PDB file of C-alpha atoms in Angstrom:
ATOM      1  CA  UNK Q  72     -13.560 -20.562  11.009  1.00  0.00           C
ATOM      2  CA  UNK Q  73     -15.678 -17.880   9.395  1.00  0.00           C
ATOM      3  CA  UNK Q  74     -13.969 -14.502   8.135  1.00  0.00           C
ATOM      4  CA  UNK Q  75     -16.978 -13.261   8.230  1.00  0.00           C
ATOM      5  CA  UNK Q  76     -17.405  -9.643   9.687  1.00  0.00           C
ATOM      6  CA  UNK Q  77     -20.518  -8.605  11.802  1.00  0.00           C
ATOM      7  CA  UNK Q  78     -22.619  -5.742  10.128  1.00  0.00           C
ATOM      8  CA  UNK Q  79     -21.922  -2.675  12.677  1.00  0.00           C
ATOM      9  CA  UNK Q  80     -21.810   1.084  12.804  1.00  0.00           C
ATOM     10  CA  UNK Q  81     -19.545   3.086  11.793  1.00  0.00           C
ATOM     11  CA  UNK Q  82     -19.461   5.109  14.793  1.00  0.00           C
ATOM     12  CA  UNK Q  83     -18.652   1.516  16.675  1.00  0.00           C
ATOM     13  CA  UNK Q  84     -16.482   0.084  13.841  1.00  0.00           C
ATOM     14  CA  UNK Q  85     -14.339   3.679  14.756  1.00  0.00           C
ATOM     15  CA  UNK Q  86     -14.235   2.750  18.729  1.00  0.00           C
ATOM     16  CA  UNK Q  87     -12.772  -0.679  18.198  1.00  0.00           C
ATOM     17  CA  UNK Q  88     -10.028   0.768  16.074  1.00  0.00           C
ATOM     18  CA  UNK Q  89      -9.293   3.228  18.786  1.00  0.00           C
ATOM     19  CA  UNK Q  90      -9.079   0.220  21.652  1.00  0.00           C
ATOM     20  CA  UNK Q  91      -5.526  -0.908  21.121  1.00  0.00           C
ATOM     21  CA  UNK Q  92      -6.740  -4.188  23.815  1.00  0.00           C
ATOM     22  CA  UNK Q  93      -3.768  -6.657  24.810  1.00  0.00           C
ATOM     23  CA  UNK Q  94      -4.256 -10.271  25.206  1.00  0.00           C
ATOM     24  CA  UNK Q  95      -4.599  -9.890  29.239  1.00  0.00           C
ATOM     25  CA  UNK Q  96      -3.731  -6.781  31.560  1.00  0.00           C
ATOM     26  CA  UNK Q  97      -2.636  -8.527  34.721  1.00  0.00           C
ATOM     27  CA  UNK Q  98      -2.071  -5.589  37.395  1.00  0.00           C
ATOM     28  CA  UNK Q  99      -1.783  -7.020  41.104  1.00  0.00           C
ATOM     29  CA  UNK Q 100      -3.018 -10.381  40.128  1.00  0.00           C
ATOM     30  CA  UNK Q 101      -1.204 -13.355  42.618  1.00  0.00           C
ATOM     31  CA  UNK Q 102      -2.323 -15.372  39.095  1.00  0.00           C
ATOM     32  CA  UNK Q 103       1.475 -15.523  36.672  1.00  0.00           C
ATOM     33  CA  UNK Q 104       0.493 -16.061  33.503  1.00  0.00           C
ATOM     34  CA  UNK Q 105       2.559 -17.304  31.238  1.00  0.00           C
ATOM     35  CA  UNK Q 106       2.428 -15.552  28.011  1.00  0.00           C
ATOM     36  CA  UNK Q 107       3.667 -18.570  25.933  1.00  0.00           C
ATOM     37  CA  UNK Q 108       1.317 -21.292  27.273  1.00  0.00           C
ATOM     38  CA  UNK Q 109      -2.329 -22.123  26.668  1.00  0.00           C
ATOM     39  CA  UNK Q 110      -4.623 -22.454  28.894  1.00  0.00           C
ATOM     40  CA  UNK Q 111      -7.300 -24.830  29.998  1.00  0.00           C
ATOM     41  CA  UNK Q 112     -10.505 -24.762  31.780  1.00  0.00           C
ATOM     42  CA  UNK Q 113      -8.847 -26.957  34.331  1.00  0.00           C
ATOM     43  CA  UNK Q 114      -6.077 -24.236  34.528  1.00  0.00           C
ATOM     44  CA  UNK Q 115      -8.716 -21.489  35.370  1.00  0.00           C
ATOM     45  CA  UNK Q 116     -10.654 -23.568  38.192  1.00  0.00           C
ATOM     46  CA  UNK Q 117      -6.949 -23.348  40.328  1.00  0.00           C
ATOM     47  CA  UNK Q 118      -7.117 -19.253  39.911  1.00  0.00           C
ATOM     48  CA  UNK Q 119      -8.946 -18.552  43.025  1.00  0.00           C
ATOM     49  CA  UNK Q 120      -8.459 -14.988  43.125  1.00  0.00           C
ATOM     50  CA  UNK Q 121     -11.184 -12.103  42.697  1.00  0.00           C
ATOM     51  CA  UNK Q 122     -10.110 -11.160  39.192  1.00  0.00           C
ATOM     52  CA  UNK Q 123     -12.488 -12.045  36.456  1.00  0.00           C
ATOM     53  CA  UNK Q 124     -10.882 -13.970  33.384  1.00  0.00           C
ATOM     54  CA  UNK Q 125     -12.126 -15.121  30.242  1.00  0.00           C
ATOM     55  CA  UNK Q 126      -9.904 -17.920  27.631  1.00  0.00           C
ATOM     56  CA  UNK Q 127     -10.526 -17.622  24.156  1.00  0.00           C
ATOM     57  CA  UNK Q 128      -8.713 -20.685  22.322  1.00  0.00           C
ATOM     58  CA  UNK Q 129      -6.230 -21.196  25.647  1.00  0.00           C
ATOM     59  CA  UNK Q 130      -5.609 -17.322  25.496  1.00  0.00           C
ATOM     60  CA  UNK Q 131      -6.502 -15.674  28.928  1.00  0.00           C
ATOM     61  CA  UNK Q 132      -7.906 -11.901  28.802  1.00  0.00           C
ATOM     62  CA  UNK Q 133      -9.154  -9.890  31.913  1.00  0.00           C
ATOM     63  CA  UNK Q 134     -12.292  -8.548  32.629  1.00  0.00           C
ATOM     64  CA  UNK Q 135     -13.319  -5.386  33.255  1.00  0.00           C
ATOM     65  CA  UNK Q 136     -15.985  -4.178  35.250  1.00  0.00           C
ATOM     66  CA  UNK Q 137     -19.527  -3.285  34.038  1.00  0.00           C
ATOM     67  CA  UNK Q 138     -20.552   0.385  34.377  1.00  0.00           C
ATOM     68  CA  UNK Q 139     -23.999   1.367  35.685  1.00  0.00           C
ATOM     69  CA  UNK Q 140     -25.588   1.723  32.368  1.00  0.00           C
ATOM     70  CA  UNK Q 141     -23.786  -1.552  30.882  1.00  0.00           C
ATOM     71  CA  UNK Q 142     -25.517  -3.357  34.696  1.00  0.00           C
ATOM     72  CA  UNK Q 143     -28.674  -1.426  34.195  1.00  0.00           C
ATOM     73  CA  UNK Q 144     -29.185  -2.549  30.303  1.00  0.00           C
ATOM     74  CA  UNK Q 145     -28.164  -6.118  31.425  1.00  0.00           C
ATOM     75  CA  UNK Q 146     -30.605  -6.061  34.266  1.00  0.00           C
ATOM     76  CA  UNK Q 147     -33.379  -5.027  31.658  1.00  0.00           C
ATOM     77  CA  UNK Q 148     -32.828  -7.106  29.331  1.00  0.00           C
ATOM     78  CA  UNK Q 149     -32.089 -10.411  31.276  1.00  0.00           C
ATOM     79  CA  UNK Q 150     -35.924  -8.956  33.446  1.00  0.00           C
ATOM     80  CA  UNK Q 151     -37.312  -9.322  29.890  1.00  0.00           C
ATOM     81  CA  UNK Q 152     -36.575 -12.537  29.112  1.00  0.00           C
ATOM     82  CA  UNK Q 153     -37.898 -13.864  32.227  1.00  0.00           C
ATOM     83  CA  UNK Q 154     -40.667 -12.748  32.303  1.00  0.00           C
ATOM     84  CA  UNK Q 155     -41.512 -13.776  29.045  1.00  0.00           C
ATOM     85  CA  UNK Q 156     -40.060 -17.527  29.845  1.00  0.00           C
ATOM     86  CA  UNK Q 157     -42.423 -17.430  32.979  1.00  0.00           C
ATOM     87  CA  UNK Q 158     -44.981 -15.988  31.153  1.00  0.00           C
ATOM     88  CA  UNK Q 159     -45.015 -18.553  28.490  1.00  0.00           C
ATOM     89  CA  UNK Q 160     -44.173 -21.690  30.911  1.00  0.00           C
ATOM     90  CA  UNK Q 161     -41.263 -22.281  28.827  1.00  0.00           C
ATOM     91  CA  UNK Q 162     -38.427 -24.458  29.598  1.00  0.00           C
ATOM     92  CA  UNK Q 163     -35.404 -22.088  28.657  1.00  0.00           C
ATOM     93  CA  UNK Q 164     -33.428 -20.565  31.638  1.00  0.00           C
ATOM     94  CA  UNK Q 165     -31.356 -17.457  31.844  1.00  0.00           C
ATOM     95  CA  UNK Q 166     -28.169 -16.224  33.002  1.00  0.00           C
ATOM     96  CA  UNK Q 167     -26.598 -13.147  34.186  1.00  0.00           C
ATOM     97  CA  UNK Q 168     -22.870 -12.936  34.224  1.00  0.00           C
ATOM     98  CA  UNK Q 169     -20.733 -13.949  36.092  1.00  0.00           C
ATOM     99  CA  UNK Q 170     -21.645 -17.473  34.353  1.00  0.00           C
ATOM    100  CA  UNK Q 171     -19.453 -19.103  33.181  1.00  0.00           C
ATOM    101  CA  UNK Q 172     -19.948 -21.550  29.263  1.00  0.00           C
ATOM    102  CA  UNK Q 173     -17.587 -23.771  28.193  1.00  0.00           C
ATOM    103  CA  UNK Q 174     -17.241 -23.985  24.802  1.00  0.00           C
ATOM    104  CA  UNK Q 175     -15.457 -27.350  24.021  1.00  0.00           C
ATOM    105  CA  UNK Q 176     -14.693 -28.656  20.622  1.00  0.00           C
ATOM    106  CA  UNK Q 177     -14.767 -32.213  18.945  1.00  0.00           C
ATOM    107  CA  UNK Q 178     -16.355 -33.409  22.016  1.00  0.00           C
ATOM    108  CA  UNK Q 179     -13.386 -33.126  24.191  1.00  0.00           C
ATOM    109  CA  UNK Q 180     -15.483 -32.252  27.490  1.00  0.00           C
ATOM    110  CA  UNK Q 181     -12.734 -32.853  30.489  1.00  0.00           C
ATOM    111  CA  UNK Q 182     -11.936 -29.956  32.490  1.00  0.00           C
ATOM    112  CA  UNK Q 183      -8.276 -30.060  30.821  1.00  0.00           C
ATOM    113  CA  UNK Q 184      -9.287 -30.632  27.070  1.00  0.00           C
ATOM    114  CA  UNK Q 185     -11.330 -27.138  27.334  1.00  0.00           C
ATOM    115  CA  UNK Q 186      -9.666 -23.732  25.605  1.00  0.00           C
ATOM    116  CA  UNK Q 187     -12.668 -21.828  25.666  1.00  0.00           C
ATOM    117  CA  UNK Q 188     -14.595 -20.006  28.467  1.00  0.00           C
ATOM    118  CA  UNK Q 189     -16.676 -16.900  27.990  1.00  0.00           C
ATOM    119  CA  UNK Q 190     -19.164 -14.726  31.015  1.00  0.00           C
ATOM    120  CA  UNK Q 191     -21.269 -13.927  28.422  1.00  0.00           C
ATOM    121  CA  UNK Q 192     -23.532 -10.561  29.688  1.00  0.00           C
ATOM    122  CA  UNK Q 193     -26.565 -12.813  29.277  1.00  0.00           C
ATOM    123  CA  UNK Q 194     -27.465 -16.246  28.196  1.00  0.00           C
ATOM    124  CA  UNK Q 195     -30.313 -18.370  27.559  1.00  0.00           C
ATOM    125  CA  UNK Q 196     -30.088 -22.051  27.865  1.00  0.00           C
ATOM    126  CA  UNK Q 197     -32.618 -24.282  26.879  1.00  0.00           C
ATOM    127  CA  UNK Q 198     -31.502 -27.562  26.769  1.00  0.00           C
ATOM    128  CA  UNK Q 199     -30.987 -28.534  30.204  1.00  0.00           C
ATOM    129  CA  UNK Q 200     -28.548 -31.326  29.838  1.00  0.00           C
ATOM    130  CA  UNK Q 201     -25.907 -28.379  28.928  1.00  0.00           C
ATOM    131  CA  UNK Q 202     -26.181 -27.060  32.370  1.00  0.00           C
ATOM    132  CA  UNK Q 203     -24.170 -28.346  35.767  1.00  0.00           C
ATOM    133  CA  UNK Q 204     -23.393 -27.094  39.356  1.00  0.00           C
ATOM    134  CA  UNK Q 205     -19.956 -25.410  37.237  1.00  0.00           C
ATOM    135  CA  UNK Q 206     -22.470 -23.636  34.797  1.00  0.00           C
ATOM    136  CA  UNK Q 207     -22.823 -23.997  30.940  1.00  0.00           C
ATOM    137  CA  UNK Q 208     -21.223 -26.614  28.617  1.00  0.00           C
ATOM    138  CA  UNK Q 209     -22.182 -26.144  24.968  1.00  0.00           C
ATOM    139  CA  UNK Q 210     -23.593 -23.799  22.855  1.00  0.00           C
ATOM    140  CA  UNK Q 211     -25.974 -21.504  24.560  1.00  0.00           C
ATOM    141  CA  UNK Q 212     -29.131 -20.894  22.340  1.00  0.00           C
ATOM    142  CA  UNK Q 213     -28.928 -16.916  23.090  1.00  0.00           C
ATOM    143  CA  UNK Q 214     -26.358 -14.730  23.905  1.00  0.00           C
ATOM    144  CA  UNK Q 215     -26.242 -11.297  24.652  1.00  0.00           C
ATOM    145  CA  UNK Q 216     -23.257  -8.735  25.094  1.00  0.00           C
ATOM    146  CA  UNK Q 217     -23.258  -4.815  25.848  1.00  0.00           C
ATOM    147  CA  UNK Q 218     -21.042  -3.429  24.235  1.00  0.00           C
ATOM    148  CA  UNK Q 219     -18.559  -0.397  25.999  1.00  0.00           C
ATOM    149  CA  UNK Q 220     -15.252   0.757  24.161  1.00  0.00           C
ATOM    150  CA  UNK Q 221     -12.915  -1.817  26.246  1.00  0.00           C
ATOM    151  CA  UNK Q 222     -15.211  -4.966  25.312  1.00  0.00           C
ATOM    152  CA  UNK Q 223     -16.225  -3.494  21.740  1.00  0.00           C
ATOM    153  CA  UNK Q 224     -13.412  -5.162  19.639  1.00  0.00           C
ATOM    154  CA  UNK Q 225     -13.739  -8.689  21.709  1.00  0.00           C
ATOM    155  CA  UNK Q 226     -17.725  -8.640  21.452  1.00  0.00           C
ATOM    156  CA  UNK Q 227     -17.455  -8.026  17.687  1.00  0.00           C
ATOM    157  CA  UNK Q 228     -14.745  -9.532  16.585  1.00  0.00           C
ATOM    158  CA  UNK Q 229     -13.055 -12.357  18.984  1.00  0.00           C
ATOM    159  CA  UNK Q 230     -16.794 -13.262  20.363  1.00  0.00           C
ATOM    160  CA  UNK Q 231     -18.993 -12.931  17.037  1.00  0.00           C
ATOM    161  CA  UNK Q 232     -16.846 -15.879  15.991  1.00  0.00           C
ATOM    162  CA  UNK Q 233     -16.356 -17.991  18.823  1.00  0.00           C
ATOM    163  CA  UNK Q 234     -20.381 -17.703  19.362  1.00  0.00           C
ATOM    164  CA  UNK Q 235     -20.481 -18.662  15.633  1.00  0.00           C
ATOM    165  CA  UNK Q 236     -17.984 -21.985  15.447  1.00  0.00           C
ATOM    166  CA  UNK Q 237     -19.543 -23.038  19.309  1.00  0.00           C
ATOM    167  CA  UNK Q 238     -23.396 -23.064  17.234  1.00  0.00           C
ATOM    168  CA  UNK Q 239     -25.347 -20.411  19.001  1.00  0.00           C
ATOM    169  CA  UNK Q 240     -28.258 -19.754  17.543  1.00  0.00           C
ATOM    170  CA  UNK Q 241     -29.034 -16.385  18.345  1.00  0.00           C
ATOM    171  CA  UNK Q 242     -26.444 -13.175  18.748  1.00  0.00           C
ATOM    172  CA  UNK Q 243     -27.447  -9.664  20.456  1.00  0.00           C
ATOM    173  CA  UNK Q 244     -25.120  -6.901  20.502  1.00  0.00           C
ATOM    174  CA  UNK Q 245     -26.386  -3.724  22.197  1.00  0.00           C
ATOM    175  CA  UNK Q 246     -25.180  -0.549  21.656  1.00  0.00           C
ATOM    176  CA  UNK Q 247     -25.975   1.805  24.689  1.00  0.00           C
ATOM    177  CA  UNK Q 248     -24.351   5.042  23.210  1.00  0.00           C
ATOM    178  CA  UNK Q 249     -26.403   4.714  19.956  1.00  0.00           C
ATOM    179  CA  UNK Q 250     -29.763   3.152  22.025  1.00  0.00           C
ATOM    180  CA  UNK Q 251     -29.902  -0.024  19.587  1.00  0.00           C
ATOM    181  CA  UNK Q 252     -29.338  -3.705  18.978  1.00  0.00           C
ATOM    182  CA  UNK Q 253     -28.110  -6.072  16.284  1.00  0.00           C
ATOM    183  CA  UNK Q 254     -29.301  -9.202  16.175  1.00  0.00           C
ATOM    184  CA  UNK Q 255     -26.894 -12.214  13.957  1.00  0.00           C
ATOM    185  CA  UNK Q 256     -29.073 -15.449  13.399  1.00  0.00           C
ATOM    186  CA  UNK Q 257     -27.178 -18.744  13.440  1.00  0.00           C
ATOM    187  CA  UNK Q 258     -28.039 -19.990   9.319  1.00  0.00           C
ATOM    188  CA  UNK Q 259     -28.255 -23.719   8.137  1.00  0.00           C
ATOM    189  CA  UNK Q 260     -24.762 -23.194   6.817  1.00  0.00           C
ATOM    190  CA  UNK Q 261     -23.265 -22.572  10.121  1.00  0.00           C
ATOM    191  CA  UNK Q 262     -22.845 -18.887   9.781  1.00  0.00           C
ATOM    192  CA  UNK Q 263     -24.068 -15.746  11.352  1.00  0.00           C
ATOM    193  CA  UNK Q 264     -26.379 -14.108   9.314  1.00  0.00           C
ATOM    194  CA  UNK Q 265     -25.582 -10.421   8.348  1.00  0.00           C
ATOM    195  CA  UNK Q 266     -27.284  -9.260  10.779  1.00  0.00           C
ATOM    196  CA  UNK Q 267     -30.433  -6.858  11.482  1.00  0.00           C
ATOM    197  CA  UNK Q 268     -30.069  -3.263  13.629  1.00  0.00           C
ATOM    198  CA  UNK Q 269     -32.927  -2.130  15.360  1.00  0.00           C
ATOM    199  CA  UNK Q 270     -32.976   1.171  16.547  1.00  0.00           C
ATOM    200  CA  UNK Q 271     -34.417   3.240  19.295  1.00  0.00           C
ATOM    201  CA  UNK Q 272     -38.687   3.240  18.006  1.00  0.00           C
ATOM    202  CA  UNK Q 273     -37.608  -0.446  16.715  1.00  0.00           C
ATOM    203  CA  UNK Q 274     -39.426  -3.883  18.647  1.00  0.00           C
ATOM    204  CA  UNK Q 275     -36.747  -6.945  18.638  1.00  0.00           C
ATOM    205  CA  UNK Q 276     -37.984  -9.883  17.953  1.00  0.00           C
ATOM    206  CA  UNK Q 277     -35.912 -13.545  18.975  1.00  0.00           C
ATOM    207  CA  UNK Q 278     -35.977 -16.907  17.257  1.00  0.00           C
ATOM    208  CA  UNK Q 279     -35.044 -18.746  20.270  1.00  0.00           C
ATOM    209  CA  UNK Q 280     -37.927 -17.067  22.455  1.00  0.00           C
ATOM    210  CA  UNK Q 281     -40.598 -17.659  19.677  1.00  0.00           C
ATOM    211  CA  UNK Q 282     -43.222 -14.452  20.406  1.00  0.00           C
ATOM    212  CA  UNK Q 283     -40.710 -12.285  22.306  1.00  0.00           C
ATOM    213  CA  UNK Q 284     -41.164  -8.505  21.417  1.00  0.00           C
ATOM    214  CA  UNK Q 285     -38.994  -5.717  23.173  1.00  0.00           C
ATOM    215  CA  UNK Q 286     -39.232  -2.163  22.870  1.00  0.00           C
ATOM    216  CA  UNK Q 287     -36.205  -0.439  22.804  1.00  0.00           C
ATOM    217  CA  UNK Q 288     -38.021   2.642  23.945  1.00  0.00           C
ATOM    218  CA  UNK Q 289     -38.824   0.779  27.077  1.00  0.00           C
ATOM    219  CA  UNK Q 290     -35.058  -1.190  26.985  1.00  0.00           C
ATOM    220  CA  UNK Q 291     -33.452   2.009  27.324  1.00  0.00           C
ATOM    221  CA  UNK Q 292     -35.701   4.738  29.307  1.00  0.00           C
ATOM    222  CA  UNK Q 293     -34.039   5.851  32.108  1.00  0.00           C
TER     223      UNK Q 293
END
């Protein structure tokens, strides 16, 4: 796996140190975890509970909710794309959490061989024979997170690299505080790119969605 680190701001880089994040907060959840165990994808089909869960490498972590500004930017940015899909007649489809992606490796596919599921904020899909009634299985092309100080150490750390091993091509972080983006493109080597920042009078660009411009100005009024 990469050691690479993505390029971020300081201001950001001094949030995650501040989140001191365990590997899963459980509070009232009829859901025992055992701390000693990994888990499957089989494992979290049985959880049938309201909580929202994500498994990194058969590690489970909780979910917190989105705030209105985290759902609003989401909203936007997830309009964007599809209207620029629909606009162009293309063949990509997007997601808005909850979704889940499976991210199995060596080809192990069965429910019980997979250690990796992620909600990603958004996602774009354009293969189709990734997608099934359960959701996402495989690399996503695109994949977008919004960043908040409970998420900020997982979305730039723990998620940057399973994004990166998993092959998707295309990484946006957003940054709502600071009214910018960072965009890490997938490289023939396998890695993330450094990375690009584009700030608030900044347009973003996308590889995946060849021709796809976005204002931030217009991301982020209101």
């Amino acid at each position: 796996m990469s050691k690479q680190k993505p390029k971020t701001y300081q201001q950001t880089e001094e949030q995650i140190s501040a989140v001191n994040e365990p590997a899963a907060t459980y509070g009232h959840s009829p859901v025992i975890i055992n701390p000693d165990k990994l888990y499957s994808y089989a494992d979290y089909l049985t959880w049938m509970d309201d909580k929202r869960r994500e498994i990194y490498n058969g590690v489970v972590w909780m979910m917190s909710g989105p705030n209105r500004i985290h759902s609003l930017l989401s909203t936007n940015i997830a309009a964007f794309f599809k209207w620029f899909v629909r606009k162009e007649k293309g063949q990509c489809e997007i997601f808005h959490a909850p979704f889940d992606v499976r991210l199995p490796k060596e080809s192990k596919t069965r429910d019980d061989q997979i250690y990796t599921v992620v909600q990603p904020d958004i996602c774009v899909v354009c293969d189709s024979s990734k997608l099934d009634d359960k959701g996402c299985i495989g690399a996503p092309d695109l994949v977008v997170e919004v960043l908040s100080p409970s998420t900020a150490k997982k979305d730039l750390d723990y998620k940057f690299h399973l994004y990166e091993e998993a092959g998707v091509r295309e990484y946006w972080v957003v940054y709502p505080d600071m009214k910018a983006v960072s965009v890490f493109t997938l490289e023939k080597n396998g890695l993330f790119d450094p990375g690009t920042t584009y700030e608030y009078d900044a347009i973003v660009p996308s590889t995946v969605l060849k021709g796809l411009k976005i204002e931030l100005k217009e991301l982020f009024e209101g």
